[in-house]
Short mmCIF file of C-alpha atoms in Angstrom, two decimals:
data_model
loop_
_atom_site.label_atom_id
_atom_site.label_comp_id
_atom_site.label_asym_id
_atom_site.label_seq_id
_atom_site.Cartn_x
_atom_site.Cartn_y
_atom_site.Cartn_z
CA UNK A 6 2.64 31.35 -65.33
CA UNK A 7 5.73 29.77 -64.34
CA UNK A 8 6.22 32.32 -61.74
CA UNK A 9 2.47 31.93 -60.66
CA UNK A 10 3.64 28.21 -60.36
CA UNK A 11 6.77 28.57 -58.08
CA UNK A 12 4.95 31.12 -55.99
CA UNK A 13 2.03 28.23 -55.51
CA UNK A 14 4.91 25.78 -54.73
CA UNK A 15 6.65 27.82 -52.21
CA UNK A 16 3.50 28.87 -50.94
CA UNK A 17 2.83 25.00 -50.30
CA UNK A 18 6.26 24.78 -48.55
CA UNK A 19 5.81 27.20 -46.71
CA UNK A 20 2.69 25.98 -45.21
CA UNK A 21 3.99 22.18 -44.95
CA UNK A 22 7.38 23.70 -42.74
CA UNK A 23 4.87 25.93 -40.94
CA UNK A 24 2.78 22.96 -40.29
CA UNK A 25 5.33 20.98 -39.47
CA UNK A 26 7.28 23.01 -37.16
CA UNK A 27 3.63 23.75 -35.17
CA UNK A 28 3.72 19.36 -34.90
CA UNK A 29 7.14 19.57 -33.49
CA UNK A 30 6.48 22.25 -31.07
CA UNK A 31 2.53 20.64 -30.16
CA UNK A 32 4.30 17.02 -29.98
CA UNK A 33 6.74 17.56 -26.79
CA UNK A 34 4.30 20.51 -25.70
CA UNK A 35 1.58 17.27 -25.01
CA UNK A 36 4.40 15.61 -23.45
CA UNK A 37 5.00 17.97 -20.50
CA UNK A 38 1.39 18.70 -20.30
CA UNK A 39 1.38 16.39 -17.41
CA UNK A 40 4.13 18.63 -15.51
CA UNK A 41 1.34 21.29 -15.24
CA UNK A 42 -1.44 19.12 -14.22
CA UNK A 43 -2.32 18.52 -10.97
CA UNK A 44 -0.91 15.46 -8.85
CA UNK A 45 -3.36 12.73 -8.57
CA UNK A 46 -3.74 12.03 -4.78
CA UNK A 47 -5.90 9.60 -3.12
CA UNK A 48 -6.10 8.80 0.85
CA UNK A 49 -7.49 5.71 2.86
CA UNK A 50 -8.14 6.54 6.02
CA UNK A 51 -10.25 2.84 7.12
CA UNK A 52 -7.20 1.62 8.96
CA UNK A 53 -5.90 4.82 10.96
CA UNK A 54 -6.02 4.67 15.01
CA UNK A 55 -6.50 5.25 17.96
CA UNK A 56 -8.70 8.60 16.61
CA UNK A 57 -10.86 8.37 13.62
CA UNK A 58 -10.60 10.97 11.27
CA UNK A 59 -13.29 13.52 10.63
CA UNK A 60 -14.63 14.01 6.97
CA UNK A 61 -13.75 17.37 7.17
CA UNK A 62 -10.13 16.86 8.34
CA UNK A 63 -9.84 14.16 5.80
CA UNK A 64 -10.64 16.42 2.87
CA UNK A 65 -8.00 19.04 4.59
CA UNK A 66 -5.24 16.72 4.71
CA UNK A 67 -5.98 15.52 1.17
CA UNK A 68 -6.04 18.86 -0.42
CA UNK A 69 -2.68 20.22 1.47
CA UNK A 70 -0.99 17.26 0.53
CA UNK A 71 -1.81 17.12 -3.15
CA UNK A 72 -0.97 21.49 -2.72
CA UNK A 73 2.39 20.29 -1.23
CA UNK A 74 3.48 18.15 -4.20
CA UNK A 75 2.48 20.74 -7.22
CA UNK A 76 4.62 23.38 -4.94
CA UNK A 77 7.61 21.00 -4.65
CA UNK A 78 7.26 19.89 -8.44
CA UNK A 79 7.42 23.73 -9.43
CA UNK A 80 10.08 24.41 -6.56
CA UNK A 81 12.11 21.47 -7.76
CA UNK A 82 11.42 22.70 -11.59
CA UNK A 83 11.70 25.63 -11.04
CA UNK A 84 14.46 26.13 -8.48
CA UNK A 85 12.68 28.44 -6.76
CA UNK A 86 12.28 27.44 -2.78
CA UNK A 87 9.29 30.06 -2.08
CA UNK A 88 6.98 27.93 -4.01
CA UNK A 89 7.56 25.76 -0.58
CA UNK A 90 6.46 28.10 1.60
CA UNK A 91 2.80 27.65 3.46
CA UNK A 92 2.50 24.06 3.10
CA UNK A 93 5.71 22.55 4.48
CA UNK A 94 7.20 23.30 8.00
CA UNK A 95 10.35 22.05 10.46
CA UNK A 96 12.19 19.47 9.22
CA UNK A 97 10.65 19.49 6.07
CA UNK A 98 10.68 22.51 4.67
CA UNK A 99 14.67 23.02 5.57
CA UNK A 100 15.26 19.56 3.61
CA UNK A 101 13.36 20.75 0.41
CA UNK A 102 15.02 24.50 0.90
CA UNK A 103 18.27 22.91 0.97
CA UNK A 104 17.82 20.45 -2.05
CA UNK A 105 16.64 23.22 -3.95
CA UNK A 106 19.70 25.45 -3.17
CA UNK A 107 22.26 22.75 -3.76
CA UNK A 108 20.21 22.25 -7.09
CA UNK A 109 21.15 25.58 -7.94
CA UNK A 110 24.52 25.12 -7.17
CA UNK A 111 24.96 22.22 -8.54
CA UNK A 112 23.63 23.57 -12.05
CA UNK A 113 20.88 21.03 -12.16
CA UNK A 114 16.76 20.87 -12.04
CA UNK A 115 14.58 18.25 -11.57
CA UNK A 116 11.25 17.50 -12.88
CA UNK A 117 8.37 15.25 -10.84
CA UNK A 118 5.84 14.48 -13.19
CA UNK A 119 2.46 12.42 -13.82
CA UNK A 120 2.30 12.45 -10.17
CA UNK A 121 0.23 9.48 -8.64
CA UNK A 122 0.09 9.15 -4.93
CA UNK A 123 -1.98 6.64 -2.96
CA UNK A 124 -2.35 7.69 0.85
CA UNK A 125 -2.49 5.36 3.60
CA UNK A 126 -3.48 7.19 7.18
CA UNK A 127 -1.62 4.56 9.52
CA UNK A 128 -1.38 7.10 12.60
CA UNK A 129 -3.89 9.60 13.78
CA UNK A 130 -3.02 11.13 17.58
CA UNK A 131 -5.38 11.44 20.26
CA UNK A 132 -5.81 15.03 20.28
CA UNK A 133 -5.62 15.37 16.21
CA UNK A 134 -2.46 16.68 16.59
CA UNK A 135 -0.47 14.88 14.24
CA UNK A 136 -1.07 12.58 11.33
CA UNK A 137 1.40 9.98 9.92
CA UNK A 138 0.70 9.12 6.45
CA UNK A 139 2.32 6.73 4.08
CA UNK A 140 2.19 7.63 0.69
CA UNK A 141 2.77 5.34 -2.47
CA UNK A 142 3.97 7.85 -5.01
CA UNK A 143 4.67 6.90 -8.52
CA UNK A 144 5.74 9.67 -11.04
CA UNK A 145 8.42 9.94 -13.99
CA UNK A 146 11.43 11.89 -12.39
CA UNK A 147 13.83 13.53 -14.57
CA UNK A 148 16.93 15.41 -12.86
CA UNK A 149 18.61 17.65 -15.68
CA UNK A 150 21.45 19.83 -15.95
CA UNK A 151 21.09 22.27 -18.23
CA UNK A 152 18.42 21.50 -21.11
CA UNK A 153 20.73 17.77 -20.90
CA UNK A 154 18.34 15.39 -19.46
CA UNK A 155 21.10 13.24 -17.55
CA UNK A 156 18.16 10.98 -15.24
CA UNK A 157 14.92 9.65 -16.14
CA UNK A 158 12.82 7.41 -14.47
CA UNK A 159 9.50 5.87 -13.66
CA UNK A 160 9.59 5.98 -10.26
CA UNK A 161 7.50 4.39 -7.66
CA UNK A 162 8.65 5.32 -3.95
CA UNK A 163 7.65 5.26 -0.55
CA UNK A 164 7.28 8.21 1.87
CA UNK A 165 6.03 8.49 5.72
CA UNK A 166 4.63 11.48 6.04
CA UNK A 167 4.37 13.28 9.33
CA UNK A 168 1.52 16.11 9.01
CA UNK A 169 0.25 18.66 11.42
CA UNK A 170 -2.18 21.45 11.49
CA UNK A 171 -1.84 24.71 10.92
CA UNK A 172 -4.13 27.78 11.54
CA UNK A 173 -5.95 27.10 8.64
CA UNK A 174 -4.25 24.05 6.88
CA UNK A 175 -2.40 20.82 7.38
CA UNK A 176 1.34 21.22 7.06
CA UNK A 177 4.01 18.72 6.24
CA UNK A 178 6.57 18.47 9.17
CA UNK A 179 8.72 15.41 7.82
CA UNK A 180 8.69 13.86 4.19
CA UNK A 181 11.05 10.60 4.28
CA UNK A 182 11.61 8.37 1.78
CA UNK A 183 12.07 4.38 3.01
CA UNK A 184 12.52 1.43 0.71
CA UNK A 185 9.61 -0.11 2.01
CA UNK A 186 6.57 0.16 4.36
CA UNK B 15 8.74 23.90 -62.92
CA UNK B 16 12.85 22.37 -63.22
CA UNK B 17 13.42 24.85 -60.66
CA UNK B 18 11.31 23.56 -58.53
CA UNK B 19 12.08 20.20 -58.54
CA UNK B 20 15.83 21.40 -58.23
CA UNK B 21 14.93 23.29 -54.87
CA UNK B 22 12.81 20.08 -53.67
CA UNK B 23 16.07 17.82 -54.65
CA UNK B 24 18.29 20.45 -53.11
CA UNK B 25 16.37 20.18 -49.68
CA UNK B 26 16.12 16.71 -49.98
CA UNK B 27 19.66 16.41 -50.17
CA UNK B 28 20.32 18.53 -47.55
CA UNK B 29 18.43 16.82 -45.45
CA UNK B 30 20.05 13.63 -46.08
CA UNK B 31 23.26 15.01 -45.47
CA UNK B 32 22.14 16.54 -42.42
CA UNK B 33 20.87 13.22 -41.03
CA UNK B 34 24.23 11.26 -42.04
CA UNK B 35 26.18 14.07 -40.34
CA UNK B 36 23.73 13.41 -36.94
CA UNK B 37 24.15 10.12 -37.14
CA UNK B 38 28.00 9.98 -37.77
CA UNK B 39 27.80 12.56 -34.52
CA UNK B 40 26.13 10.46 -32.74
CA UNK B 41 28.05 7.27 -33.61
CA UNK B 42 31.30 9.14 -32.62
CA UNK B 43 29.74 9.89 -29.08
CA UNK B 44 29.01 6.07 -28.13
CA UNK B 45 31.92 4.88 -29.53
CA UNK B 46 33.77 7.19 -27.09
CA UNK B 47 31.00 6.83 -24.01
CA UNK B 48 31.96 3.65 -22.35
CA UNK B 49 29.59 1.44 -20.55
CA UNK B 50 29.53 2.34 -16.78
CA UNK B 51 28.40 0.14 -13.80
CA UNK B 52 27.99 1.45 -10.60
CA UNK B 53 27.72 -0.26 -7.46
CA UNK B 54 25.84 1.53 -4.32
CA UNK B 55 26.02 0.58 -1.06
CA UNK B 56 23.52 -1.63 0.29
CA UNK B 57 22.71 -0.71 3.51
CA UNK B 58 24.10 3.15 3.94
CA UNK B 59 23.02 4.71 7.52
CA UNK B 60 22.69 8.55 8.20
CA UNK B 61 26.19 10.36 8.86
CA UNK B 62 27.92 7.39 8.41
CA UNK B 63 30.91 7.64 5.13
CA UNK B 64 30.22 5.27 2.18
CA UNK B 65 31.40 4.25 -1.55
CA UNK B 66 29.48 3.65 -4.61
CA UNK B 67 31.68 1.16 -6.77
CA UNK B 68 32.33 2.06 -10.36
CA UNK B 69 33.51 -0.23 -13.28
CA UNK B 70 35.24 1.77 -16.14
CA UNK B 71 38.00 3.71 -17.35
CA UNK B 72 38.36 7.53 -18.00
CA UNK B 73 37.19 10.38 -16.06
CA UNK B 74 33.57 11.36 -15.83
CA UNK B 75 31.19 13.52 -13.57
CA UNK B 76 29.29 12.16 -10.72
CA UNK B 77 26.40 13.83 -9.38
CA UNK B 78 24.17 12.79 -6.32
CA UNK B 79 20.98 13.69 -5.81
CA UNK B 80 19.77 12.81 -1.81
CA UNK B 81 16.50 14.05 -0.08
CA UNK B 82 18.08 17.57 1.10
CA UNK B 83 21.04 18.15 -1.35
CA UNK B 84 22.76 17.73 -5.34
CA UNK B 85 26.06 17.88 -6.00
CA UNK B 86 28.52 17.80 -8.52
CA UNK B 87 32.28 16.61 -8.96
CA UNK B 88 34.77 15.37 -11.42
CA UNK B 89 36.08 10.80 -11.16
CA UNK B 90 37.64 8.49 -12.43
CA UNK B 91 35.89 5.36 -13.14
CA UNK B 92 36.93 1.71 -11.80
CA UNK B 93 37.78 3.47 -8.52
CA UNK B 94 35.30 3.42 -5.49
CA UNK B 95 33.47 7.24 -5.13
CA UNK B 96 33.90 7.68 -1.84
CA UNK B 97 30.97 9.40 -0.07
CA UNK B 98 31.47 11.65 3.44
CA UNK B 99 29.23 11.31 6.25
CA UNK B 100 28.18 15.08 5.91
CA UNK B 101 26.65 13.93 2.33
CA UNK B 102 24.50 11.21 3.53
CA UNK B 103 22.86 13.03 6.65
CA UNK B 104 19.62 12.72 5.88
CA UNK B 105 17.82 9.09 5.43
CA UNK B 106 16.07 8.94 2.30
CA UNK B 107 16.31 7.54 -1.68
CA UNK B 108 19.38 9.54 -3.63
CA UNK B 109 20.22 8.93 -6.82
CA UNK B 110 24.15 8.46 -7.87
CA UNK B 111 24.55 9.48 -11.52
CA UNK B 112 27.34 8.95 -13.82
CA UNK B 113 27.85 10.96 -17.33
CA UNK B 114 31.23 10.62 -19.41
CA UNK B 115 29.29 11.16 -22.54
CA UNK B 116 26.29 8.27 -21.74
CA UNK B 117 24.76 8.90 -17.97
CA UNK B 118 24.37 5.60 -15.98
CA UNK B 119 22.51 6.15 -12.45
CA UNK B 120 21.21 3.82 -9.92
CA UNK B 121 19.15 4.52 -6.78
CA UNK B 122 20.26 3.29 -2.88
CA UNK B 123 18.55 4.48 0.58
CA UNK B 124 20.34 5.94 3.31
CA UNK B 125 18.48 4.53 6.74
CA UNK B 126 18.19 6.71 9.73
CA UNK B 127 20.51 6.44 12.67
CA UNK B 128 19.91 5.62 15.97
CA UNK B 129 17.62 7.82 18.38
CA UNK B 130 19.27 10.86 20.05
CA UNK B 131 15.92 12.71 20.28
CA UNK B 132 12.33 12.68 20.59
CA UNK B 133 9.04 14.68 20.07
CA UNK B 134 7.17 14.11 23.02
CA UNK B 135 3.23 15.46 22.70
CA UNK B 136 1.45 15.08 26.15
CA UNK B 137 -2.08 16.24 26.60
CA UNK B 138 -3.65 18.32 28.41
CA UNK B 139 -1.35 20.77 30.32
CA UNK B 140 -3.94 20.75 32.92
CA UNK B 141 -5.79 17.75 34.05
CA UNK B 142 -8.73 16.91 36.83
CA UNK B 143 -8.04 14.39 38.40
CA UNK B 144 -9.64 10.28 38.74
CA UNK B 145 -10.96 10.87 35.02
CA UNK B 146 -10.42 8.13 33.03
CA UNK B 147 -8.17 8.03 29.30
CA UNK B 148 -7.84 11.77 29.85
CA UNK B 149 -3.78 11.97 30.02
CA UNK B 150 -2.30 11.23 26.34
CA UNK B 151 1.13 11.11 25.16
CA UNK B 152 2.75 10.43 21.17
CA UNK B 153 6.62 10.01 21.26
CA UNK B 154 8.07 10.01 17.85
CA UNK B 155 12.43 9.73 17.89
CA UNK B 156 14.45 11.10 15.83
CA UNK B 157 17.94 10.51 15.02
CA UNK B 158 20.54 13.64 15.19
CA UNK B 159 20.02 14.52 11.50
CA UNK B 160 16.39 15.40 12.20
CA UNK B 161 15.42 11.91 10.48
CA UNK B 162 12.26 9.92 11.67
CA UNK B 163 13.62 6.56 13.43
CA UNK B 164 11.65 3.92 12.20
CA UNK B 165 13.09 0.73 13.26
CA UNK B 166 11.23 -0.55 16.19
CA UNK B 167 12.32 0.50 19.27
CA UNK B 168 10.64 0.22 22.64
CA UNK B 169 9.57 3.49 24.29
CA UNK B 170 9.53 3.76 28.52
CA UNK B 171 6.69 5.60 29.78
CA UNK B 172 6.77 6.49 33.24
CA UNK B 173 3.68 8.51 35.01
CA UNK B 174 5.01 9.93 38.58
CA UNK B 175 2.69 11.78 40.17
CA UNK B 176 3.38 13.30 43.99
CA UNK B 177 3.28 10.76 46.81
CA UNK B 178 2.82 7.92 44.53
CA UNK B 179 4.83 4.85 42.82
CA UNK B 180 5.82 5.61 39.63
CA UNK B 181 3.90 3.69 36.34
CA UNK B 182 6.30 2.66 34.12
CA UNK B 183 5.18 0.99 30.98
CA UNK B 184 7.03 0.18 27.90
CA UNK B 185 5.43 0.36 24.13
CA UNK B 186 7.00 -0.34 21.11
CA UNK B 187 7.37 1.97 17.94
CA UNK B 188 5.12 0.90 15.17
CA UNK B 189 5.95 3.96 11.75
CA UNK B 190 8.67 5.09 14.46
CA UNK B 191 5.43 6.11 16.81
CA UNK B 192 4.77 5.17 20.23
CA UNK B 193 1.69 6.33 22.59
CA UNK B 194 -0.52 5.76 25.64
CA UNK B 195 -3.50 6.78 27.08
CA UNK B 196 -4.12 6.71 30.91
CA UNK B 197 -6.20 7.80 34.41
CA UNK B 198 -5.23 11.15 35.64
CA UNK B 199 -4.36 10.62 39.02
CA UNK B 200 -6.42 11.06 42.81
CA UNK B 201 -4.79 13.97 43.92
CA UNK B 202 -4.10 17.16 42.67
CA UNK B 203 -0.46 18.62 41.71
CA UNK B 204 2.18 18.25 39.31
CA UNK B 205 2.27 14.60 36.98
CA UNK B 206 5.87 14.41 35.79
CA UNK B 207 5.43 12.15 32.40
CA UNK B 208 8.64 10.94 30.90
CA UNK B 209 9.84 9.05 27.51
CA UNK B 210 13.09 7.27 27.14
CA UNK B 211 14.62 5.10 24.88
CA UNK B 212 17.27 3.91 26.19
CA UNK B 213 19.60 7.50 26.90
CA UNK B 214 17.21 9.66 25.09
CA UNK B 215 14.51 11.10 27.71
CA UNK B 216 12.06 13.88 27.32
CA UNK B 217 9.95 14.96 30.45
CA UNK B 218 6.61 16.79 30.37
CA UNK B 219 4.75 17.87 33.34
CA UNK B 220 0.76 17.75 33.47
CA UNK B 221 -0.63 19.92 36.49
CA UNK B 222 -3.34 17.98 37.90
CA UNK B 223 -6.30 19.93 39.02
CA UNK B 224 -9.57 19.54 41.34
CA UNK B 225 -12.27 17.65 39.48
CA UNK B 226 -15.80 19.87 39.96
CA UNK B 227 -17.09 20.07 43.50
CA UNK B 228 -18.32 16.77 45.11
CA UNK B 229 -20.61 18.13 47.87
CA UNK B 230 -22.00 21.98 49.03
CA UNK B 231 -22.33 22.71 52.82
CA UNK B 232 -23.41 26.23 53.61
CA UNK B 233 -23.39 28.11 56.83
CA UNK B 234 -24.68 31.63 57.44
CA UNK B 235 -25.91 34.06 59.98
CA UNK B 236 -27.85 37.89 60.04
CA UNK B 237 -25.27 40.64 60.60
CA UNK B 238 -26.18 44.45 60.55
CA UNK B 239 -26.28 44.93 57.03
CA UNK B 240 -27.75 41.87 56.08
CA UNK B 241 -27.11 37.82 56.05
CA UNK B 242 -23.30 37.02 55.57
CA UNK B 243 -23.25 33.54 54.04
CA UNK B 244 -20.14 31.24 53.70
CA UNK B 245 -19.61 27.83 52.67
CA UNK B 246 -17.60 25.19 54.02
CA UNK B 247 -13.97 24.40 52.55
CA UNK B 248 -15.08 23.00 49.23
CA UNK B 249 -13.62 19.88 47.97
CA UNK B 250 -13.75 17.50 45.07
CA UNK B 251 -14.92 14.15 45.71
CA UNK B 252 -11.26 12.85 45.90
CA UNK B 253 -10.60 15.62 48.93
CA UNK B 254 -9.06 17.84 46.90
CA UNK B 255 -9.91 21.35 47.21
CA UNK B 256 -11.13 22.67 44.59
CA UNK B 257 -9.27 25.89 42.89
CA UNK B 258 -9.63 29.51 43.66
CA UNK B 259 -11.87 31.50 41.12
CA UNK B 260 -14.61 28.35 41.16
CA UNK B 261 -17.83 30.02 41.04
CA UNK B 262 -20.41 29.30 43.41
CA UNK B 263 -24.28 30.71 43.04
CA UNK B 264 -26.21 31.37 46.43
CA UNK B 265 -29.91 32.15 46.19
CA UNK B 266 -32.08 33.93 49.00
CA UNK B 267 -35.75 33.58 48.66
CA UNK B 268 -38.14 35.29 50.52
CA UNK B 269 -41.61 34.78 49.33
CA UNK B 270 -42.15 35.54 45.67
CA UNK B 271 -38.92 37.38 45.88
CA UNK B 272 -35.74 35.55 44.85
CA UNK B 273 -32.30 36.88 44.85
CA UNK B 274 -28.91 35.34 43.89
CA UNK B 275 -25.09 36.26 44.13
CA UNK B 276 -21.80 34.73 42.04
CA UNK B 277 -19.26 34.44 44.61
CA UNK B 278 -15.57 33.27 43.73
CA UNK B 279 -14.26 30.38 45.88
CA UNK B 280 -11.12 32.07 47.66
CA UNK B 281 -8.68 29.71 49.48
CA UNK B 282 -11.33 26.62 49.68
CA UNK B 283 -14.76 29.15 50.73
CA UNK B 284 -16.71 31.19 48.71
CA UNK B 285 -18.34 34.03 51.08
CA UNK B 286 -21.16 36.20 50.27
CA UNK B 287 -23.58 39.22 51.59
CA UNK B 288 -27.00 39.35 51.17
CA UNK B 289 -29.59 42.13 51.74
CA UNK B 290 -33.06 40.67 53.27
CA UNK B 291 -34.95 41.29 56.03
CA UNK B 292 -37.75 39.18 56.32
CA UNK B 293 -37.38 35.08 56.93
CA UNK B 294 -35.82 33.40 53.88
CA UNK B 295 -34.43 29.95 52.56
CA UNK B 296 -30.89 30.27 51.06
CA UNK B 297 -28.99 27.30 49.18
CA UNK B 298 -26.22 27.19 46.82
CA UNK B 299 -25.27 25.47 44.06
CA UNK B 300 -21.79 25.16 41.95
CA UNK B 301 -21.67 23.42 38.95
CA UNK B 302 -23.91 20.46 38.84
CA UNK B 303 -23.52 20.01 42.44
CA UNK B 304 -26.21 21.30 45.05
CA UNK B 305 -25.70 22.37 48.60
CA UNK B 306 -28.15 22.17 51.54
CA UNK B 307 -30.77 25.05 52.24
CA UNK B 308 -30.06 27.35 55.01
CA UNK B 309 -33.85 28.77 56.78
CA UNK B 310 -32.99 32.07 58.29
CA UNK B 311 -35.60 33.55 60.36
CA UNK B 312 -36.86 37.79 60.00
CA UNK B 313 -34.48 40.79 61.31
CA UNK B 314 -35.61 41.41 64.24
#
């Protein structure tokens, strides 16, 4: 009986560690969630000039851009520059290449996450060649080294964008960070 | 049952002990981290050397994370880092972190330097001439680092075509982007276009073509083999002539009977040979433009 009893007991443990240890895991697990979800990317295009943008074009630019982000967030995560490929070009795309690299040397990765960025088209050319955006990004950035989280932020920064198209996309050519618009 | 309780006091315990031993761990750790304060600079420009202040004692690792590179390296706190112009190139938002058992950071930006080049779009490569908003340019400068200038800065634009003044005009960078619109010009050849800012110039040319023909003036007369039709030199309405390959479209009729021939304009005049015998009316016709109608009587 007593036997029968300890069993019951362990049995109970077992289940309460078990349960437990599935919290732990599920707690940080809903945590980084966000780091697989999608960036959240909205774009105003009421104030660009001299051209108007075309609905369709809009829609393009949108999409690339918000493509562009979850391939640098998995680059920069990841430290794996190929993610970069397709939707960055020129200056761009040798910046990102060699922040990834120097990531690598540098024994560190970097995580962009809960990615919010509000799109302003300021500049659209005359021939639709080029598109200047700016973008109001807000996101938690953590830079680690190792599995030691040594940065962590909320940040909320500024880029102007510079975007042309491509065969069958829009491509980022420059991604610059200012302190202001 | 005892037993069980035992194990459940035993874990308990252990627990307890575990959580003293992390907290006397982690007690250890701050009392050895020290508080760190670090200054950036202010106002850093691209390629230019700077220092990020440090208050402190003890050695710790820096790391600095810009827009196109991380790195790594060993200080010692209350001395200046020193940063080299090759690690501030580009213009951006880095982040200077400090870790001797706590990690301070603090963010600066790194503004561009001055222009030493420019994109320069000009459209279109070809252009007919006396239409109006047709020529467009975007000039965008960078400094040498590849970085997008964006401090205003005023842009010269300067439209020389052959055998007139040049048309300078000077527009200011607003997002580090300057543009204009204007006229292609009255006659036809090359349109150099130029942007400079200050020593920085980039030149395009724009090849200025014959708008579509103004007027059609036909001439022809009965040979042997049939009616050889030609047209006069045909011009735009500025005088220029228009280019070889335009096509022109001359039509015979002759009763019910109508027949027509494509004929390529070849240095100004676009010839052609027709095959009728009796009395017809020919005209011509290129583009929306008409010519006059040529009445040739029967073979005799």
């Amino acid at each position: 009986m007593q036997s029968v009893f300890q069993n019951g007991f362990r049995g109970r443990m077992q289940r309460a560690l078990a349960i437990s240890a599935l919290l732990m895991c599920l707690v940080p697990c809903g945590f980084s969630a966000p780091a697989d979800s999608a960036p959240d990317v909205i774009l105003n295009a009421t104030h660009v000039g001299p051209r108007r943008i075309e609905p369709l074009t809009e829609r393009s630019v949108l999409r690339d851009y918000k493509f562009g982000w979850a391939n640098l967030a998995q680059a920069f995560q990841s430290n794996s520059a190929g993610a970069l490929n397709g939707l960055f070009a020129g200056t761009a795309i040798t910046w990102l290449t060699d922040a990834v690299q120097s990531q690598i040397r540098a024994g560190l990765t970097s995580r962009y996450l809960n990615q919010h960025h509000k799109l302003d088209a300021v500049f659209y050319a005359p021939e639709g060649d080029l598109i200047e955006l700016h973008d109001t990004a807000e996101y938690d950035y953590q830079i680690l080294e190792g599995s030691k989280t040594i940065h962590t932020e909320h940040a909320f920064v500024h880029y102007v964008v510079l975007m042309t198209p491509g065969a069958d996309r829009w491509v980022i050519r420059q991604l610059q960070s200012v302190p202001q618009f | 049952m005892s037993s069980s309780i035992n194990t459940a006091c035993k874990i308990h315990s252990a627990w307890r002990g575990s959580t003293f031993l992390l907290g006397l761990l982690c007690f250890t750790a701050m009392a050895f981290a020290q508080d760190v304060t670090l200054h950036p600079p202010s106002a850093a420009i691209a390629g230019q050397a700077a220092a990020i202040g440090t208050e402190g004692s003890g050695s710790a690792t820096f790391y600095l994370i810009g827009p196109s590179s991380s790195m790594k390296r060993n200080v010692h706190l209350g001395r200046e880092i020193t940063l080299n112009a090759g690690e501030l190139r580009q213009s951006g938002r880095y982040v200077a972190v400090v870790c001797n058992g706590r990690c301070t950071s603090a963010v600066f930006y790194v503004s561009p330097a001055k222009p030493a080049s420019m994109i320069f779009l000009v459209h279109p490569s070809r252009a007919p001439v006396s239409q109006s908003d047709l020529i467009s340019g975007v000039a965008i400068p960078f400094d040498e680092f590849k970085n997008l200038v964006l401090t205003p800065a005023t842009v010269q634009f300067q439209l020389t075509a052959k055998g007139e003044s040049p048309a300078p005009r000077g527009v200011e960078t607003r997002d580090g982007i300057a543009w204009f619109r204007a006229n292609s010009g009255k006659s036809a050849g090359a349109l150099q276009v130029q942007a400079s800012i200050k020593d920085v110039i980039a030149r395009r040319v724009v090849q200025q073509v014959a708008s579509d023909p103004c007027s059609l003036r036909i001439k022809g007369q009965r040979t042997s083999n049939g009616i050889l039709i030609e047209t006069e030199p045909v011009r735009d309405c500025s005088g220029n002539p228009v280019p070889d390959g335009t096509i022109v479209t001359f039509t015979a009729k002759n009763g019910n009977e109508t027949s027509t021939v494509d004929a390529p304009v070849k240095q100004d005049v676009a010839r052609a040979r027709m095959a009728a015998k009796g009395p017809v009316v020919i005209s011509a016709a290129s583009g929306v433009v008409m010519g006059n109608e040529l009445h040739l009587g029967a073979q005799e």
